[in-house]
Short mmCIF file of C-alpha atoms in Angstrom, two decimals:
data_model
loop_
_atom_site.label_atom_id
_atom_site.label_comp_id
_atom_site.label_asym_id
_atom_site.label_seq_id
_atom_site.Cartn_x
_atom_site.Cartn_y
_atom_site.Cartn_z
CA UNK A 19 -9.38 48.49 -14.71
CA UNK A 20 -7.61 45.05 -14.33
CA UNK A 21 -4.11 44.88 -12.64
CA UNK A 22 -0.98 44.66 -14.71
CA UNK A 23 -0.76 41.57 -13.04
CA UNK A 24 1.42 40.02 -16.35
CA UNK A 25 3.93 42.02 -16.78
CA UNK A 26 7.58 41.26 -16.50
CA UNK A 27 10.15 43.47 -15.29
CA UNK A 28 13.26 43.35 -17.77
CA UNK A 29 15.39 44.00 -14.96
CA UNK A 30 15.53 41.55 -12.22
CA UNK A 31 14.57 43.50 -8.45
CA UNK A 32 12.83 43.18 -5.43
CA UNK A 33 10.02 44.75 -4.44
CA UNK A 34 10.04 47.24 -1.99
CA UNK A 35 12.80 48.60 -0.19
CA UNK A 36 15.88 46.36 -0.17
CA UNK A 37 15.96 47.61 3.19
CA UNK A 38 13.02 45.66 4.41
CA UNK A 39 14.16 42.51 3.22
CA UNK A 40 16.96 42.46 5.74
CA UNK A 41 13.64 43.02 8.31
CA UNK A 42 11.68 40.21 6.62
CA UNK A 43 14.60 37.74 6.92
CA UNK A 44 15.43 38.48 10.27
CA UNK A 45 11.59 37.28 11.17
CA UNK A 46 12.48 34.00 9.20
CA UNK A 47 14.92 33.56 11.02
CA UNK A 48 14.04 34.12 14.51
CA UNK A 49 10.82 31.74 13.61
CA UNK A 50 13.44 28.97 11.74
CA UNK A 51 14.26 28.49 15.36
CA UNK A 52 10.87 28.75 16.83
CA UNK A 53 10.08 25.93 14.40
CA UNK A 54 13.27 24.07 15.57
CA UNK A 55 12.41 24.88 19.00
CA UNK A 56 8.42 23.02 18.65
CA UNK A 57 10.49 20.27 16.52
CA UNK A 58 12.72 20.24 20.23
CA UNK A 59 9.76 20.09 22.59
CA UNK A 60 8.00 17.21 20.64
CA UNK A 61 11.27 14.89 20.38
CA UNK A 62 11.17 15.01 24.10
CA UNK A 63 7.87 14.59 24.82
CA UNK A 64 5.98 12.97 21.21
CA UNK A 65 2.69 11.72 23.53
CA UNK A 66 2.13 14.82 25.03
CA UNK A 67 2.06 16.26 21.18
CA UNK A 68 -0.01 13.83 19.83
CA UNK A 69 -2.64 14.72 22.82
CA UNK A 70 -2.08 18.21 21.93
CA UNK A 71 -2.60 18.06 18.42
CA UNK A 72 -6.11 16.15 19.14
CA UNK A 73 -7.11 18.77 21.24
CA UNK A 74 -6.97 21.25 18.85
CA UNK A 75 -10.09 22.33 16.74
CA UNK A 76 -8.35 21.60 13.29
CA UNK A 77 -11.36 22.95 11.23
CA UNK A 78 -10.63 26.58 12.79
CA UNK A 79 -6.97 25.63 11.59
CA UNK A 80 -8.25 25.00 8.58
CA UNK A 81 -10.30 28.22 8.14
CA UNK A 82 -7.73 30.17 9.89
CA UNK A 83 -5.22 28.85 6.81
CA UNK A 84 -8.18 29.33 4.28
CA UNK A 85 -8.52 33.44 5.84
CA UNK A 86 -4.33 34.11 5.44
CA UNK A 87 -4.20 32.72 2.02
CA UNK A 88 -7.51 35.04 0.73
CA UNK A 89 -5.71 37.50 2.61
CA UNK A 90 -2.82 37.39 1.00
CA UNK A 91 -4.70 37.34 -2.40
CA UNK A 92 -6.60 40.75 -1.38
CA UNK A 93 -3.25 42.28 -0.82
CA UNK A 94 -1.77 41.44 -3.81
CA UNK A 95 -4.71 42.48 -5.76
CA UNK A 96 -4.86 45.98 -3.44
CA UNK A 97 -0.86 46.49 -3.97
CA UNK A 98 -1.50 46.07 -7.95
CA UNK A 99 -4.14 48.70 -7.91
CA UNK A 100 -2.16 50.80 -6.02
CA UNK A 101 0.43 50.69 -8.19
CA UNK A 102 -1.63 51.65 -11.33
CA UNK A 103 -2.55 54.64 -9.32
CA UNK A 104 -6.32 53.08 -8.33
CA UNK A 105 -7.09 54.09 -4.84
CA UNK A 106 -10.18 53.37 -4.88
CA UNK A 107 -9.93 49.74 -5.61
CA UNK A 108 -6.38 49.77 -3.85
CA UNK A 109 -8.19 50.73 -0.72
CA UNK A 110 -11.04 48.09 -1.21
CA UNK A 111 -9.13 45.20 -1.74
CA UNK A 112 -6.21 46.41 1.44
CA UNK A 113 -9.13 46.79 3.30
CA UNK A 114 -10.44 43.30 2.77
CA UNK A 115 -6.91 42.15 3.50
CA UNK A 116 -7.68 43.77 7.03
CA UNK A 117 -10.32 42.19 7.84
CA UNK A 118 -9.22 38.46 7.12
CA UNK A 119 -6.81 39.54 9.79
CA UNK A 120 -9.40 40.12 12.05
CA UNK A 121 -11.26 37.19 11.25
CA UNK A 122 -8.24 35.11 11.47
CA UNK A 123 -7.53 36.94 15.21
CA UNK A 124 -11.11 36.10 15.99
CA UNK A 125 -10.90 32.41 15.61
CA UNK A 126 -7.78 32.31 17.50
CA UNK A 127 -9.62 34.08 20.95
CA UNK A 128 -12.44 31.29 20.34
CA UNK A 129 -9.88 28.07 20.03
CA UNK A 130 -7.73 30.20 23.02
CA UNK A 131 -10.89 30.44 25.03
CA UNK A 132 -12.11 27.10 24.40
CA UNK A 133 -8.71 25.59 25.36
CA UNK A 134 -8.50 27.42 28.85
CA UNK A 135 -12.21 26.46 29.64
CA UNK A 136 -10.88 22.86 29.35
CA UNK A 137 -7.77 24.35 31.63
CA UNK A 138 -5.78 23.63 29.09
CA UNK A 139 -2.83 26.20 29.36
CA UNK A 140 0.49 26.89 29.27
CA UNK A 141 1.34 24.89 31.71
CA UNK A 142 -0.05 21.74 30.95
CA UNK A 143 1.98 20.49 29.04
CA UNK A 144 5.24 21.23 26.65
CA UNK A 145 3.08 20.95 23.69
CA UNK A 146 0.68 23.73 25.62
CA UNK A 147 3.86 25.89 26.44
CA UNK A 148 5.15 25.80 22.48
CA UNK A 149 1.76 26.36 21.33
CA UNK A 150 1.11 29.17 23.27
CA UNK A 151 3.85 31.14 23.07
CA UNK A 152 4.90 31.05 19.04
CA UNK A 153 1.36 31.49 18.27
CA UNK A 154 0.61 34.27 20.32
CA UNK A 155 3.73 35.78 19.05
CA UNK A 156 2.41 35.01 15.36
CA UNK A 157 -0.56 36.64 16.17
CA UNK A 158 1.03 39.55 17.45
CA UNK A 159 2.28 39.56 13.90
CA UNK A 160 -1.43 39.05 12.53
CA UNK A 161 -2.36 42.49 14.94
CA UNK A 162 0.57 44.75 13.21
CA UNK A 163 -0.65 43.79 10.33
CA UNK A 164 -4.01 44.25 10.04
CA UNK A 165 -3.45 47.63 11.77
CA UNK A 166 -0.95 48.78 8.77
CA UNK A 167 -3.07 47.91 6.26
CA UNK A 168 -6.36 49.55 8.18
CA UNK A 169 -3.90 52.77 8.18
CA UNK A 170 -3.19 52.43 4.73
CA UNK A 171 -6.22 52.18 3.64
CA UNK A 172 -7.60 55.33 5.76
CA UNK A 173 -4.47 57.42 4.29
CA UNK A 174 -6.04 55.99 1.10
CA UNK A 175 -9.73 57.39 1.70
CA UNK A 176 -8.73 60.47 3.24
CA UNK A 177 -6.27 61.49 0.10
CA UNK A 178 -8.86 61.12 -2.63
CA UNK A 179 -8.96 58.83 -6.04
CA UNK A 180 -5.90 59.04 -8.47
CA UNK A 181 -3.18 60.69 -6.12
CA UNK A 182 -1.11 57.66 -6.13
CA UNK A 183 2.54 57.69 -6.53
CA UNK A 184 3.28 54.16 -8.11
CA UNK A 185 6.87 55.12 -6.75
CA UNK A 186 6.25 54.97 -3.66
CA UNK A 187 6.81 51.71 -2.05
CA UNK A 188 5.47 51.47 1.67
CA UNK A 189 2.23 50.08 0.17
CA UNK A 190 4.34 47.30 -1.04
CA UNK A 191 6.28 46.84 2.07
CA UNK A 192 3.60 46.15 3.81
CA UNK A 193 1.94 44.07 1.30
CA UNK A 194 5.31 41.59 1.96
CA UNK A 195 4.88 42.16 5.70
CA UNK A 196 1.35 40.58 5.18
CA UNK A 197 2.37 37.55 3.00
CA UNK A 198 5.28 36.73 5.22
CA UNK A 199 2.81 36.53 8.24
CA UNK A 200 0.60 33.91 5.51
CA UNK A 201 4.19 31.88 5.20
CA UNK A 202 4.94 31.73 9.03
CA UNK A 203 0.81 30.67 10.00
CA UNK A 204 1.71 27.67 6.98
CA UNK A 205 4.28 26.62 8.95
CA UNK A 206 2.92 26.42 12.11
CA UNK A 207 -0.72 25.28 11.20
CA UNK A 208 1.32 22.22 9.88
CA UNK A 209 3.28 22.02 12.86
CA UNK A 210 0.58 22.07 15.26
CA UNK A 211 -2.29 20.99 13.48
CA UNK A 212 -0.90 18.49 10.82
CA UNK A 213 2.15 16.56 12.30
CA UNK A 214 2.46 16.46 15.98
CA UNK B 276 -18.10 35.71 -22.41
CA UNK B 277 -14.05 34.95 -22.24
CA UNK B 278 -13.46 33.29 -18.88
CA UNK B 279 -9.20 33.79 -17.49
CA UNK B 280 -8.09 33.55 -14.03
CA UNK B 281 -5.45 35.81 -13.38
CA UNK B 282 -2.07 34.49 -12.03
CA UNK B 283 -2.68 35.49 -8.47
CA UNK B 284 -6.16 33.77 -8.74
CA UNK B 285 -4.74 30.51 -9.96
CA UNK B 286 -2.07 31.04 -6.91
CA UNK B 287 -4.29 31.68 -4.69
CA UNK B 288 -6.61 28.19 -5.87
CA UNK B 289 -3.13 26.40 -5.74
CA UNK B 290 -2.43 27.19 -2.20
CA UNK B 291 -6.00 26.55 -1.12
CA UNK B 292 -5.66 22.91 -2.62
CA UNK B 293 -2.57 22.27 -1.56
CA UNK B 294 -4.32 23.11 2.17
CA UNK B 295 -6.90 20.29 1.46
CA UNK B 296 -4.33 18.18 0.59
CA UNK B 297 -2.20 18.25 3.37
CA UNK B 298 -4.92 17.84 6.24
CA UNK B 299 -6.68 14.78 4.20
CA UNK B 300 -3.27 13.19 4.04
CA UNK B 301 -2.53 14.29 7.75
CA UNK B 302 -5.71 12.95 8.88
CA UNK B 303 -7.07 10.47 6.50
CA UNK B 304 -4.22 7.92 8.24
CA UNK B 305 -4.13 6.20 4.76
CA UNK B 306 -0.03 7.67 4.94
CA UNK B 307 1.86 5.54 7.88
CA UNK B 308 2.94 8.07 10.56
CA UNK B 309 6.36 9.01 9.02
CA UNK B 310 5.17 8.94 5.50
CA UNK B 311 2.54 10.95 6.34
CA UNK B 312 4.89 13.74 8.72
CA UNK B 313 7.53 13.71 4.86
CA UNK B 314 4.12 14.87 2.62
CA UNK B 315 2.65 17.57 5.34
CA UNK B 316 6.16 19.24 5.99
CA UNK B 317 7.03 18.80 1.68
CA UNK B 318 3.35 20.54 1.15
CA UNK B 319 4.10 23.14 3.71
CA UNK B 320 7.30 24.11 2.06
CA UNK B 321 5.71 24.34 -1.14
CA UNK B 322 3.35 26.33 -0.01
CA UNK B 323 5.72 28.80 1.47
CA UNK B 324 7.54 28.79 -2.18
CA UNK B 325 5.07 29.69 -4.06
CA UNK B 326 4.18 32.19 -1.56
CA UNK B 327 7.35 33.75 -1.78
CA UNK B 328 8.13 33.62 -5.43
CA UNK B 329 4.49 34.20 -6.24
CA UNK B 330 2.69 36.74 -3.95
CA UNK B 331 6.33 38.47 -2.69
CA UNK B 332 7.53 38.29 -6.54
CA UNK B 333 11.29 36.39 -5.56
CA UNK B 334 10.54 35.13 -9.33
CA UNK B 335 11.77 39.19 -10.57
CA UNK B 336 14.61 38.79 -7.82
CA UNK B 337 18.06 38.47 -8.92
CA UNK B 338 19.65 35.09 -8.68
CA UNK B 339 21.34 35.59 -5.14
CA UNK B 340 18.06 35.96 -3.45
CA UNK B 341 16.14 33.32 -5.07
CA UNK B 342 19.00 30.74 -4.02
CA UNK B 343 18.57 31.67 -0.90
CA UNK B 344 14.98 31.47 -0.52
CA UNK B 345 15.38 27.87 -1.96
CA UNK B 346 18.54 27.14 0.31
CA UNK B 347 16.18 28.66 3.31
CA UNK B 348 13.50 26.23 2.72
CA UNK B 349 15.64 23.40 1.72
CA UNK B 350 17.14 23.45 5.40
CA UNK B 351 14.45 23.85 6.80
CA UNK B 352 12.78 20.38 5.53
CA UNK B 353 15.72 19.04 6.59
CA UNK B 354 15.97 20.20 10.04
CA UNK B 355 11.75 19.58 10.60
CA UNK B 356 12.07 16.09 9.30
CA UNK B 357 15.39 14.54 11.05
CA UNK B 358 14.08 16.62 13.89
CA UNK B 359 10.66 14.57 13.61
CA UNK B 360 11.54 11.42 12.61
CA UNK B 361 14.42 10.92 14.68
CA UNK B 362 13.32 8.41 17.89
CA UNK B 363 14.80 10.24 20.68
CA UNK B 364 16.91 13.23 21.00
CA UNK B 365 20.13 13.01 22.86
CA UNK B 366 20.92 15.73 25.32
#
């Protein structure tokens, strides 16, 4: 059974809890000035950033990108099939969501490890320190998530095929969770990767 | 045999482009510095749009919130580039 990924609500809404939208934009916020803050830290120091930037592996930036955005397409294909009451394929495609999280976590310890066997660390320079920090604190974001949806989708196998309540909207809550954490990683891939 | 992509597919091959866009015009230096900082940061925004009208449906949201998703990533091009392109900050 395909999604009902064409049809068009008559009524304008958001999905999900309005609720969690406040949530969501308090995150875009807070990063908003993370992104300000990197934008800061290169204006006073734009050779330390370029040396930065080289010393980054930008194919795992690349791949990292490539993982979020399939990501995001498994959980929008798993929140679909959730909501036409499909567990089984719901729990597939959430599942698959999890594990480009993983992934994505994976190549982040190798380019982390790499970078410290060159001693290259926090405090080397303000590129290092910016670095660092927001993506360790995006990754933190890339941990919740992958652990939501891996809870999901044991809820999922442990409740049986066809129980679904399309009304219920955590499944989609989290689904947002997931693609804001894809929108943040775009952000500062091109930050770090692309334009320092 | 009747070949369709669905929308999120199409998305999805979009956003993946748009990816291989942005790091050939980052790194293929054929874009002079500045030129080349405008394109990545305008890709990376429209990335995040489509993102958020596409995969967290803003396109079914009612008018109020899909202003200010656009007024959100409207700033925020402006803050990255005059933040970027300007020579020197002043303290």
């Amino acid at each position: 059974m395909m999604p009902p990924g064409t049809s068009h609500p008559r009524n304008r809404r958001l999905p999900a809890e309005p609720g969690l939208w406040i949530v969501l934009g308090g995150d875009l916020f807070m990063f908003t000035l993370f992104f300000a803050t990197i934008a800061y830290y290169r204006g006073l120091d734009p050779v330390a950033f370029a040396v930065g930037r080289e010393s980054l592996s930008l194919v795992l930036g690349v791949v990292n990108t490539f993982f979020l955005l399939t990501g995001s397409w498994f959980v929008v294909r798993g929140v679909r099939y959730y909501g036409c009451a499909n567990r089984t394929d719901a729990a597939r495609y959430l599942l698959l969501g999890a594990v480009t999280g993983l992934l994505f976590l994976f190549n982040k310890a190798i380019e982390w490890s790499e970078l410290a066997r060159r001693e290259l660390t926090p405090n080397s320079s303000e590129f290092y320190m910016v670095y660092y920090v927001f993506t360790a604190i995006h990754g933190f974001h890339v941990v919740i998530g992958s652990i939501l949806l891996l809870t999901i989708y044991g809820k999922l196998q442990r409740q049986g095929v066809l129980a679904a309540s399309p009304a219920d909207e955590s499944v989609a809550g989290v689904g947002l969770f997931w693609h804001m954490i894809d929108l943040l990683w775009i952000m500062l891939f091109s930050l770090f990767y692309l334009s320092a | 045999m009747k070949l369709s992509i669905s929308r999120e597919t199409g998305v999805w091959l979009i956003l993946v482009l748009a990816t291989a866009a942005a790091t050939y015009f980052s790194v293929g230096r054929q874009l002079n510095g500045s030129v080349a900082i405008v394109v990545v940061f305008l890709i990376a925004l429209a990335k995040m749009r489509v993102i958020l009208f596409e995969f967290m449906e803003l396109r079914h949201a009612p008018l109020f919130m899909r202003l200010l998703a656009d007024s959100w990533l409207i700033s925020l091009f402006v803050i990255l580039v005059v933040m970027f392109l300007a020579p020197t900050h002043t303290v």
